[in-house]
């Protein structure tokens, strides 16, 4: 009997050891990438780097202020476009899960989530860029908003489904109109989950390059016009990393470090929110 127990304990220890080993193994590539980007990029970051536009070829210095402002504006515009639509769509799917419209809408959301970002960029190119006759930040924002929608919709839907039905029933029993129950009771109770989904969607689009190649295109100068081409961090990194100039390579490493920090912060905050409120995304 003691021998059998010993064998079981040995198997259990070995199994746990194998699990821990593979769990550690999958983190090694991420750690290597993080450390390498930090090593190459942190030395490039300073106040001048953050507040100046890129220098012409052959000149030292320069910064990424045009890309920082461009990324901020396009993420802001895409959020304004995607968040209201995504929230209302998620509310509808959570409140009417058995209707045919909800079924086919959910199916479309799942398909949209799997569409490659470059395909979204090409579609927006033919929908907006060609009719307008120019690349623009507006076109880039629409492409990013389309990529945000599935995450915002699903996070809103799943968060609201986790809320107890008694909340809505209690409010309706008091004679509160249905739309006020949704806006004043249901949505505020699920706000943490909805917010975490929004932040997760922003963390996804902030590093996208492919759709911006066909829409916003990029701009070496500082521009805040939404109807003109605009630079972004992913596009700047792509352009400078593939250039033959060492100075531009340094700018690309610095921009990669800044972008990495943004994505890490957004993901960490999202994890903290989901853990605190026990939300499943």
Short mmCIF file of C-alpha atoms in Angstrom, two decimals, residues 54-248:
data_model
loop_
_atom_site.label_atom_id
_atom_site.label_comp_id
_atom_site.label_asym_id
_atom_site.label_seq_id
_atom_site.Cartn_x
_atom_site.Cartn_y
_atom_site.Cartn_z
CA UNK A 54 12.27 62.90 -37.26
CA UNK A 55 15.39 64.56 -38.62
CA UNK A 56 16.18 64.48 -42.36
CA UNK A 57 18.45 61.78 -43.74
CA UNK A 58 22.08 62.42 -42.82
CA UNK A 59 21.32 64.50 -39.72
CA UNK A 60 21.57 63.18 -36.18
CA UNK A 61 18.87 63.54 -33.56
CA UNK A 62 15.21 63.77 -34.30
CA UNK A 63 12.27 62.23 -32.52
CA UNK A 64 8.87 60.64 -32.88
CA UNK A 65 6.46 63.35 -31.72
CA UNK A 66 4.55 63.19 -35.01
CA UNK A 67 4.00 59.45 -34.56
CA UNK A 68 3.00 59.79 -30.90
CA UNK A 69 0.42 62.47 -31.64
CA UNK A 70 -0.79 60.63 -34.74
CA UNK A 71 -1.27 57.35 -32.87
CA UNK A 72 -3.08 59.14 -30.04
CA UNK A 73 -5.46 60.93 -32.42
CA UNK A 74 -6.25 57.84 -34.49
CA UNK A 75 -6.81 55.66 -31.42
CA UNK A 76 -9.04 58.40 -29.96
CA UNK A 77 -11.10 58.71 -33.15
CA UNK A 78 -11.41 54.95 -33.57
CA UNK A 79 -12.54 54.65 -29.94
CA UNK A 80 -15.19 57.32 -30.46
CA UNK A 81 -16.47 55.38 -33.48
CA UNK A 82 -16.25 51.84 -32.08
CA UNK A 83 -17.10 52.08 -28.38
CA UNK A 84 -20.72 53.34 -28.61
CA UNK A 85 -21.57 50.96 -31.47
CA UNK A 86 -19.84 48.04 -29.76
CA UNK A 87 -21.51 48.68 -26.41
CA UNK A 88 -25.03 48.92 -27.85
CA UNK A 89 -24.46 45.85 -30.00
CA UNK A 90 -23.18 43.94 -26.96
CA UNK A 91 -26.20 45.06 -24.93
CA UNK A 92 -28.54 43.81 -27.65
CA UNK A 93 -26.81 40.42 -27.87
CA UNK A 94 -26.92 39.96 -24.09
CA UNK A 95 -30.59 40.99 -23.80
CA UNK A 96 -31.87 39.06 -26.84
CA UNK A 97 -29.72 35.93 -27.09
CA UNK A 98 -32.41 33.72 -28.66
CA UNK A 99 -33.43 35.88 -31.62
CA UNK A 100 -32.28 35.14 -35.17
CA UNK A 101 -30.83 38.63 -35.49
CA UNK A 102 -28.69 38.04 -32.39
CA UNK A 103 -27.52 34.68 -33.73
CA UNK A 104 -26.44 36.01 -37.11
CA UNK A 105 -25.01 39.18 -35.59
CA UNK A 106 -22.91 37.12 -33.20
CA UNK A 107 -21.75 34.97 -36.10
CA UNK A 108 -20.70 38.08 -38.02
CA UNK A 109 -18.83 39.37 -34.97
CA UNK A 110 -16.88 36.11 -34.68
CA UNK A 111 -16.03 36.19 -38.39
CA UNK A 112 -14.97 39.83 -38.19
CA UNK A 113 -12.67 39.04 -35.29
CA UNK A 114 -10.83 36.53 -37.46
CA UNK A 115 -10.42 38.78 -40.50
CA UNK A 116 -6.73 39.68 -41.07
CA UNK A 117 -5.97 43.33 -40.39
CA UNK A 118 -4.48 43.84 -43.85
CA UNK A 119 -7.82 42.81 -45.40
CA UNK A 120 -9.58 45.45 -43.32
CA UNK A 121 -7.06 48.01 -44.56
CA UNK A 122 -7.62 47.06 -48.20
CA UNK A 123 -11.41 47.26 -47.82
CA UNK A 124 -11.22 50.73 -46.25
CA UNK A 125 -8.82 51.77 -49.01
CA UNK A 126 -11.50 51.06 -51.63
CA UNK A 127 -14.33 52.42 -49.47
CA UNK A 128 -12.76 55.69 -48.30
CA UNK A 129 -9.26 56.38 -49.61
CA UNK A 130 -10.07 56.07 -53.31
CA UNK A 131 -13.37 58.02 -53.17
CA UNK A 132 -11.73 60.79 -51.10
CA UNK A 133 -8.70 60.82 -53.36
CA UNK A 134 -6.16 60.86 -50.52
CA UNK A 135 -4.84 58.90 -47.57
CA UNK A 136 -6.09 60.28 -44.28
CA UNK A 137 -6.17 59.77 -40.54
CA UNK A 138 -9.94 59.42 -40.78
CA UNK A 139 -9.61 56.38 -43.04
CA UNK A 140 -7.06 54.86 -40.66
CA UNK A 141 -9.37 55.47 -37.70
CA UNK A 142 -12.27 53.73 -39.44
CA UNK A 143 -10.07 50.70 -40.15
CA UNK A 144 -8.93 50.55 -36.52
CA UNK A 145 -12.51 51.02 -35.29
CA UNK A 146 -13.64 47.98 -37.30
CA UNK A 147 -10.90 45.95 -35.62
CA UNK A 148 -12.00 47.19 -32.19
CA UNK A 149 -15.66 46.29 -32.64
CA UNK A 150 -15.55 42.49 -32.06
CA UNK A 151 -13.64 42.82 -28.79
CA UNK A 152 -15.88 45.58 -27.43
CA UNK A 153 -19.05 43.74 -28.48
CA UNK A 154 -18.07 40.39 -26.98
CA UNK A 155 -16.68 41.86 -23.75
CA UNK A 156 -19.88 43.88 -23.24
CA UNK A 157 -22.10 40.90 -24.01
CA UNK A 158 -20.26 38.45 -21.77
CA UNK A 159 -19.94 40.93 -18.90
CA UNK A 160 -23.65 41.75 -18.87
CA UNK A 161 -24.59 38.07 -19.04
CA UNK A 162 -22.65 37.48 -15.82
CA UNK A 163 -24.85 39.93 -13.92
CA UNK A 164 -27.66 38.36 -11.86
CA UNK A 165 -31.10 38.60 -13.44
CA UNK A 166 -32.48 39.85 -10.13
CA UNK A 167 -30.93 43.28 -10.76
CA UNK A 168 -33.05 43.88 -13.86
CA UNK A 169 -36.12 42.22 -12.38
CA UNK A 170 -35.98 44.39 -9.25
CA UNK A 171 -35.68 47.58 -11.28
CA UNK A 172 -38.50 46.60 -13.65
CA UNK A 173 -40.75 45.65 -10.72
CA UNK A 174 -40.44 49.22 -9.46
CA UNK A 175 -41.85 50.52 -12.72
CA UNK A 176 -38.57 51.82 -14.13
CA UNK A 177 -38.65 52.03 -17.96
CA UNK A 178 -36.67 49.35 -19.75
CA UNK A 179 -34.18 51.75 -21.36
CA UNK A 180 -33.43 53.34 -17.98
CA UNK A 181 -32.91 49.92 -16.42
CA UNK A 182 -30.29 49.17 -19.06
CA UNK A 183 -28.53 52.54 -18.90
CA UNK A 184 -28.82 53.22 -15.16
CA UNK A 185 -28.62 49.73 -13.63
CA UNK A 186 -27.23 47.08 -15.96
CA UNK A 187 -24.47 49.03 -17.71
CA UNK A 188 -23.08 50.67 -14.52
CA UNK A 189 -22.95 47.28 -12.78
CA UNK A 190 -20.97 45.82 -15.67
CA UNK A 191 -18.85 48.90 -16.27
CA UNK A 192 -15.60 47.33 -15.06
CA UNK A 193 -15.88 44.45 -17.52
CA UNK A 194 -16.85 46.74 -20.37
CA UNK A 195 -13.92 49.03 -19.55
CA UNK A 196 -11.48 46.13 -19.52
CA UNK A 197 -12.74 45.03 -22.94
CA UNK A 198 -12.28 48.55 -24.29
CA UNK A 199 -8.72 48.71 -22.98
CA UNK A 200 -7.98 45.29 -24.45
CA UNK A 201 -9.25 46.43 -27.85
CA UNK A 202 -7.09 49.57 -27.68
CA UNK A 203 -4.06 47.44 -26.78
CA UNK A 204 -4.72 45.41 -29.92
CA UNK A 205 -5.11 48.25 -32.41
CA UNK A 206 -2.35 50.49 -31.08
CA UNK A 207 0.26 48.17 -32.56
CA UNK A 208 -1.41 47.48 -35.91
CA UNK A 209 0.58 48.44 -39.00
CA UNK A 210 -1.06 46.67 -41.95
CA UNK A 211 -4.37 48.61 -42.06
CA UNK A 212 -2.56 51.95 -41.73
CA UNK A 213 -0.36 51.22 -44.74
CA UNK A 214 -3.46 51.46 -46.94
CA UNK A 215 -5.30 54.23 -45.07
CA UNK A 216 -3.32 56.76 -43.01
CA UNK A 217 -0.10 55.94 -44.92
CA UNK A 218 2.22 58.05 -42.73
CA UNK A 219 3.60 61.56 -42.66
CA UNK A 220 7.17 62.70 -41.80
CA UNK A 221 5.78 65.99 -40.51
CA UNK A 222 3.55 66.81 -37.56
CA UNK A 223 -0.06 66.88 -38.74
CA UNK A 224 -3.31 67.07 -36.80
CA UNK A 225 -5.63 67.23 -39.83
CA UNK A 226 -7.85 64.16 -39.96
CA UNK A 227 -8.29 64.54 -43.73
CA UNK A 228 -4.54 64.33 -44.42
CA UNK A 229 -2.01 61.49 -44.10
CA UNK A 230 -0.83 61.01 -40.53
CA UNK A 231 2.07 59.17 -38.97
CA UNK A 232 1.68 56.46 -36.33
CA UNK A 233 4.09 54.51 -34.15
CA UNK A 234 3.67 51.14 -35.93
CA UNK A 235 4.08 52.70 -39.38
CA UNK A 236 7.13 54.70 -38.27
CA UNK A 237 8.73 51.56 -36.84
CA UNK A 238 8.07 49.65 -40.06
CA UNK A 239 9.42 52.43 -42.27
CA UNK A 240 12.55 53.14 -40.25
CA UNK A 241 13.37 49.51 -39.47
CA UNK A 242 13.43 48.68 -43.19
CA UNK A 243 15.52 51.73 -44.10
CA UNK A 244 19.30 51.57 -44.78
CA UNK A 245 20.16 54.31 -42.25
CA UNK A 246 21.54 53.52 -38.79
CA UNK A 247 20.08 56.70 -37.29
CA UNK A 248 16.61 55.66 -38.40
#
